[in-house]
Short mmCIF file of C-alpha atoms in Angstrom, two decimals:
data_model
loop_
_atom_site.label_atom_id
_atom_site.label_comp_id
_atom_site.label_asym_id
_atom_site.label_seq_id
_atom_site.Cartn_x
_atom_site.Cartn_y
_atom_site.Cartn_z
CA MET C 1 -50.95 -65.10 1.53
CA CYS C 2 -48.14 -66.55 3.66
CA GLU C 3 -45.61 -64.75 1.56
CA LYS C 4 -47.41 -61.41 2.08
CA MET C 5 -47.59 -62.00 5.83
CA GLY C 6 -43.88 -62.86 5.90
CA LYS C 7 -42.99 -59.59 4.19
CA SER C 8 -45.12 -57.59 6.57
CA LEU C 9 -43.60 -59.23 9.62
CA LYS C 10 -40.12 -58.78 8.24
CA SER C 11 -40.80 -55.09 7.81
CA LEU C 12 -41.56 -54.97 11.55
CA ASN C 13 -38.03 -56.19 12.19
CA LEU C 14 -39.20 -59.59 13.61
CA LEU C 15 -37.79 -63.03 13.07
CA THR C 16 -40.66 -65.10 11.78
CA LEU C 17 -40.74 -68.83 11.89
CA TRP C 18 -43.22 -70.68 9.83
CA ALA C 19 -44.41 -74.20 10.50
CA VAL C 20 -47.37 -76.18 9.21
CA ALA C 21 -48.86 -78.87 11.49
CA GLY C 22 -52.18 -80.75 11.16
CA GLY C 23 -53.26 -78.54 8.29
CA GLN C 24 -53.03 -75.43 10.45
CA LEU C 25 -50.64 -72.52 10.07
CA VAL C 26 -48.58 -71.85 13.16
CA VAL C 27 -46.74 -68.54 13.39
CA ALA C 28 -44.09 -68.00 16.00
CA GLU C 29 -42.61 -64.57 16.42
CA ALA C 30 -39.43 -63.62 18.16
CA ALA C 31 -37.80 -60.25 18.49
CA LEU C 32 -34.80 -59.73 16.23
CA ALA C 33 -31.89 -58.55 18.27
CA GLN C 34 -29.95 -55.74 16.59
CA GLN C 35 -26.28 -56.53 16.25
CA PRO C 36 -23.65 -53.70 16.06
CA ASP C 37 -21.92 -53.09 12.74
CA PRO C 38 -18.26 -54.12 13.11
CA HIS C 39 -17.26 -51.67 10.34
CA ALA C 40 -18.93 -48.62 11.92
CA PRO C 41 -16.56 -46.02 13.49
CA PRO C 42 -16.54 -45.78 17.29
CA ILE C 43 -18.66 -43.18 19.01
CA THR C 44 -15.58 -41.17 20.03
CA ASP C 45 -14.81 -40.54 16.34
CA TRP C 46 -18.33 -39.27 15.75
CA THR C 47 -18.06 -36.76 18.61
CA ALA C 48 -14.70 -35.56 17.30
CA GLN C 49 -16.22 -34.88 13.90
CA ILE C 50 -18.92 -32.66 15.34
CA THR C 51 -16.63 -30.75 17.74
CA ALA C 52 -16.95 -27.01 17.21
CA PRO C 53 -13.78 -25.29 15.88
CA ALA C 54 -11.66 -23.33 18.32
CA GLN C 55 -12.26 -19.57 18.25
CA ILE C 56 -9.20 -17.30 18.04
CA THR C 57 -10.29 -14.06 19.69
CA GLY C 58 -7.02 -12.13 19.74
CA VAL C 59 -3.54 -11.85 18.26
CA ARG C 60 -0.62 -10.31 20.16
CA LEU C 61 2.99 -9.69 19.17
CA GLU C 62 5.71 -9.47 21.81
CA GLU C 63 9.32 -8.70 21.01
CA THR C 64 11.86 -10.90 22.80
CA GLU C 65 15.64 -11.11 22.97
CA ALA C 66 15.63 -14.03 20.54
CA GLY C 67 13.16 -12.44 18.12
CA LEU C 68 9.37 -12.30 18.32
CA GLN C 69 6.46 -14.13 19.91
CA VAL C 70 3.16 -14.48 18.03
CA ILE C 71 0.41 -15.27 20.55
CA LEU C 72 -3.00 -16.53 19.41
CA GLU C 73 -5.57 -16.17 22.18
CA THR C 74 -8.65 -18.40 22.44
CA ALA C 75 -11.77 -18.33 24.58
CA ASP C 76 -11.93 -21.78 26.21
CA SER C 77 -10.59 -24.33 23.72
CA GLU C 78 -7.08 -25.51 22.92
CA LEU C 79 -5.71 -25.08 19.41
CA ALA C 80 -4.30 -27.94 17.42
CA THR C 81 -0.57 -28.05 16.73
CA PRO C 82 -0.04 -26.30 13.38
CA THR C 83 1.77 -27.68 10.37
CA THR C 84 4.54 -25.40 9.07
CA THR C 85 6.00 -24.88 5.61
CA VAL C 86 8.50 -22.44 4.11
CA SER C 87 7.98 -20.42 0.93
CA GLY C 88 10.75 -17.97 0.03
CA ASN C 89 11.28 -15.71 3.02
CA ALA C 90 7.95 -16.67 4.61
CA LEU C 91 7.20 -19.22 7.32
CA ILE C 92 3.61 -20.48 6.95
CA ALA C 93 1.80 -22.16 9.86
CA GLU C 94 -1.65 -23.67 9.28
CA ILE C 95 -3.99 -24.50 12.16
CA SER C 96 -6.87 -26.91 11.58
CA ASN C 97 -10.31 -26.81 13.23
CA ALA C 98 -10.09 -23.11 14.11
CA VAL C 99 -11.81 -19.87 13.16
CA LEU C 100 -10.77 -16.23 13.47
CA LEU C 101 -13.02 -13.91 15.50
CA LEU C 102 -11.16 -10.63 15.97
CA SER C 103 -12.72 -7.39 17.19
CA GLU C 104 -10.66 -5.33 14.69
CA GLY C 105 -11.73 -7.34 11.63
CA ASP C 106 -11.44 -10.67 9.87
CA GLU C 107 -7.65 -10.45 9.38
CA PHE C 108 -4.59 -9.37 11.37
CA GLN C 109 -1.61 -7.62 9.76
CA GLN C 110 1.46 -6.02 11.31
CA PHE C 111 4.23 -4.62 9.11
CA GLU C 112 7.82 -4.59 10.40
CA PRO C 113 7.19 -5.58 14.05
CA THR C 114 10.99 -5.96 14.30
CA GLU C 115 13.94 -5.14 12.06
CA GLU C 116 14.34 -8.80 11.04
CA ILE C 117 10.61 -9.49 10.47
CA SER C 118 8.86 -7.68 7.59
CA LEU C 119 5.27 -8.87 8.06
CA VAL C 120 3.07 -10.97 10.35
CA GLN C 121 -0.30 -11.89 8.87
CA VAL C 122 -3.07 -14.04 10.40
CA SER C 123 -6.02 -14.88 8.14
CA GLU C 124 -8.87 -17.38 7.96
CA LEU C 125 -9.02 -20.12 5.32
CA PRO C 126 -11.97 -22.26 4.17
CA ASP C 127 -12.93 -25.46 6.02
CA ASP C 128 -12.27 -24.01 9.50
CA ARG C 129 -8.55 -23.33 9.06
CA VAL C 130 -6.38 -20.40 10.16
CA GLN C 131 -3.11 -19.46 8.50
CA VAL C 132 -0.22 -17.56 10.08
CA VAL C 133 2.38 -16.12 7.69
CA ILE C 134 5.62 -14.69 9.15
CA THR C 135 7.86 -13.06 6.53
CA GLY C 136 11.51 -12.39 7.29
CA ALA C 137 13.43 -9.40 5.98
CA ASP C 138 16.42 -11.41 4.71
CA ALA C 139 15.45 -15.08 5.13
CA ALA C 140 12.63 -17.32 6.33
CA PRO C 141 12.39 -17.39 10.15
CA THR C 142 11.97 -20.46 12.35
CA ALA C 143 9.39 -20.94 15.08
CA ALA C 144 8.91 -23.12 18.16
CA VAL C 145 5.27 -23.96 18.92
CA SER C 146 3.74 -24.23 22.39
CA THR C 147 0.02 -24.75 23.10
CA THR C 148 -1.93 -24.09 26.26
CA ALA C 149 -5.58 -24.02 27.24
CA ALA C 150 -5.56 -20.26 26.64
CA GLY C 151 -4.11 -20.35 23.14
CA LEU C 152 -1.00 -20.97 21.09
CA THR C 153 2.41 -19.28 21.01
CA LEU C 154 4.89 -19.18 18.12
CA SER C 155 8.38 -18.26 19.34
CA VAL C 156 9.92 -16.84 16.17
CA THR C 157 13.66 -16.65 15.55
CA PRO C 158 14.77 -14.57 12.52
CA GLY C 159 16.52 -16.43 9.73
CA ILE C 160 20.01 -15.66 8.47
CA ALA C 161 20.48 -15.05 4.76
CA GLN C 162 22.92 -17.43 3.12
CA VAL C 163 25.51 -15.99 0.76
CA GLY C 164 24.88 -17.04 -2.81
CA GLN C 165 21.44 -18.54 -2.29
CA SER C 166 19.43 -18.59 -5.51
CA ASP C 167 16.18 -17.22 -4.10
CA GLU C 168 17.69 -14.23 -2.35
CA THR C 169 15.21 -11.37 -2.12
CA LEU C 170 16.10 -8.19 -3.99
CA ARG C 171 15.72 -5.11 -1.80
CA LEU C 172 15.53 -1.63 -3.32
CA VAL C 173 16.42 1.38 -1.19
CA VAL C 174 15.45 4.80 -2.55
CA THR C 175 17.10 7.90 -1.10
CA GLY C 176 16.51 11.51 -1.98
CA GLU C 177 17.43 15.02 -0.99
CA GLU C 178 15.11 17.70 0.23
CA GLY C 179 14.12 20.17 -2.47
CA SER C 180 15.12 20.17 -6.12
CA ARG C 181 17.70 21.89 -8.28
CA TYR C 182 14.83 23.15 -10.45
CA VAL C 183 13.01 24.81 -7.52
CA GLU C 184 13.91 28.30 -6.36
CA PRO C 185 12.23 29.01 -2.99
CA THR C 186 12.87 32.78 -2.89
CA ALA C 187 12.35 35.81 -5.14
CA ALA C 188 13.17 39.52 -5.05
CA THR C 189 10.69 40.87 -7.61
CA GLY C 190 7.64 41.12 -5.34
CA THR C 191 9.28 42.81 -2.34
CA ARG C 192 12.70 43.97 -3.69
CA THR C 193 14.24 41.77 -0.99
CA ASP C 194 15.19 38.10 -1.03
CA THR C 195 11.93 36.75 0.42
CA PRO C 196 10.50 33.19 0.49
CA LEU C 197 7.77 32.77 -2.11
CA ARG C 198 5.40 31.34 0.47
CA ASP C 199 5.48 34.67 2.32
CA ILE C 200 4.70 36.83 -0.74
CA PRO C 201 0.96 37.41 -1.41
CA GLN C 202 1.51 37.54 -5.18
CA SER C 203 1.86 35.04 -8.01
CA ILE C 204 5.56 34.80 -8.81
CA GLN C 205 7.22 32.08 -10.87
CA VAL C 206 11.00 31.69 -10.93
CA ILE C 207 13.10 30.04 -13.66
CA PRO C 208 16.44 29.08 -12.03
CA ARG C 209 19.82 28.99 -13.70
CA GLU C 210 19.77 25.17 -13.83
CA VAL C 211 16.75 25.20 -16.15
CA ILE C 212 18.33 27.77 -18.46
CA GLU C 213 21.53 25.72 -18.73
CA ASP C 214 19.85 22.32 -19.12
CA GLN C 215 17.54 23.61 -21.86
CA GLN C 216 20.38 25.57 -23.51
CA VAL C 217 18.22 28.67 -23.73
CA ILE C 218 19.60 31.59 -25.76
CA ARG C 219 16.40 33.63 -26.21
CA LEU C 220 14.19 35.03 -23.46
CA GLY C 221 11.09 33.71 -25.20
CA ASP C 222 12.42 30.16 -24.97
CA ALA C 223 12.96 30.50 -21.23
CA LEU C 224 9.47 31.94 -20.66
CA ARG C 225 7.90 28.87 -22.25
CA ASN C 226 8.32 27.30 -18.76
CA VAL C 227 5.97 29.89 -17.22
CA SER C 228 2.20 29.51 -17.32
CA SER C 229 -0.03 32.35 -18.64
CA VAL C 230 2.91 33.88 -20.55
CA VAL C 231 3.07 33.83 -24.36
CA ARG C 232 5.23 35.60 -26.90
CA GLY C 233 3.62 38.61 -28.53
CA ALA C 234 4.34 40.47 -31.75
CA GLN C 235 8.02 41.09 -32.37
CA THR C 236 8.91 44.62 -33.50
CA PHE C 237 12.10 46.55 -34.11
CA ASN C 238 12.03 47.39 -30.40
CA GLY C 239 12.53 43.74 -29.49
CA GLU C 240 10.52 40.82 -28.13
CA ARG C 241 7.16 41.51 -26.54
CA PHE C 242 5.29 39.21 -24.17
CA ILE C 243 1.68 38.82 -23.10
CA ILE C 244 0.97 37.99 -19.44
CA ARG C 245 -2.56 36.87 -18.54
CA GLY C 246 -3.88 38.42 -21.75
CA PHE C 247 -2.27 41.85 -21.27
CA ASP C 248 0.17 42.92 -23.95
CA ASN C 249 3.57 44.63 -23.63
CA ALA C 250 4.62 43.32 -20.24
CA ALA C 251 7.44 45.34 -18.68
CA ILE C 252 10.93 43.82 -18.73
CA LEU C 253 13.20 44.72 -15.82
CA ARG C 254 16.90 44.19 -15.19
CA ASP C 255 17.67 43.71 -11.47
CA GLY C 256 14.45 45.59 -10.72
CA PHE C 257 15.14 48.54 -13.07
CA ARG C 258 13.05 49.14 -16.15
CA GLN C 259 14.81 48.78 -19.50
CA GLU C 260 14.58 51.65 -21.97
CA VAL C 261 12.24 51.10 -24.91
CA PHE C 262 14.99 51.45 -27.51
CA SER C 263 17.72 49.75 -25.51
CA SER C 264 19.71 47.05 -27.27
CA ASN C 265 19.36 44.88 -24.17
CA LEU C 266 15.60 44.92 -24.64
CA THR C 267 15.88 43.80 -28.26
CA PHE C 268 17.93 40.72 -27.45
CA PRO C 269 18.41 40.29 -23.70
CA GLU C 270 21.64 38.52 -22.86
CA LEU C 271 20.98 35.31 -20.87
CA SER C 272 24.52 34.00 -20.43
CA ASN C 273 25.08 35.88 -17.17
CA LEU C 274 21.59 35.54 -15.69
CA GLU C 275 21.03 33.85 -12.34
CA THR C 276 17.23 33.64 -12.55
CA VAL C 277 14.26 34.89 -14.53
CA GLU C 278 11.36 35.99 -12.31
CA VAL C 279 7.85 36.59 -13.60
CA LEU C 280 5.34 38.49 -11.47
CA LYS C 281 1.75 37.96 -12.65
CA GLY C 282 -0.87 40.59 -11.93
CA PRO C 283 -0.93 44.37 -11.32
CA ALA C 284 2.51 45.69 -10.43
CA SER C 285 2.05 49.51 -10.58
CA ILE C 286 2.54 49.97 -6.83
CA LEU C 287 5.97 48.32 -7.11
CA PHE C 288 7.36 49.92 -10.25
CA GLY C 289 5.56 53.25 -10.58
CA SER C 290 3.58 52.55 -13.76
CA LEU C 291 0.49 50.69 -14.84
CA GLU C 292 1.38 47.06 -15.49
CA PRO C 293 -1.93 45.13 -15.43
CA GLY C 294 -0.46 41.87 -16.71
CA GLY C 295 2.75 41.69 -14.75
CA VAL C 296 6.49 42.17 -15.16
CA ILE C 297 9.51 40.08 -16.15
CA ASN C 298 12.59 40.63 -14.01
CA LEU C 299 15.97 39.41 -15.33
#
């Protein structure tokens, strides 16, 4: 019974003293003073652990004489000093106990803010961390950090590429010229004048001299293989015949003049002295005085 009473009193967090005198059980109770745990962390550490992360509400880039400033704006809290590392041409700064709350999205990116800086990227990482990546065009930049109650500023100075460094970035520059040697922008078949194709309300396809030379074309039928809706028809003693848009016996012209049916030039047109081959698709009777429902081929 005494043992049961002792357990119940102990559960009430009381110091129980037992004594037996004159055959009677005497119970004396005293409050057990709670002693602090010497191994427990101080209260200041507990409050630091539950401190809300700083909120980054804006990112601004300002070009300076020395390079670039990356400004991280906060509402009311001060950001912790970031730790920086270098990877290739990128300077990486990581800020602990911070979150990214931007009006334009959950990430900030700016390509080529200056000639020496290729990319500035601010993104959020797990465990309340924010990462700032500043990529240089030729080498990794350096940054001086300053913190205020209104945010954090990274004063970025572009890096200088070292001659012969092993991890030098390979840059590819692609240049081109307007137009193409295989494109002929004008034609004379539709209007009998040298007119831009975009101004002619007809379907005209031009095979320039460069195509004829590069393909080493010696027959007209081989050159017309480059034109859509044109196929070679039956070949007779009169020469090669072509079908345009399903209509047989398309007219063949030379500088706008119709070739005679039994002309030797029609049998085997000479291509060595041709500048272009123009194919007009569609009715052409109003232009050449005869019914040509499929179109004409002008050499």
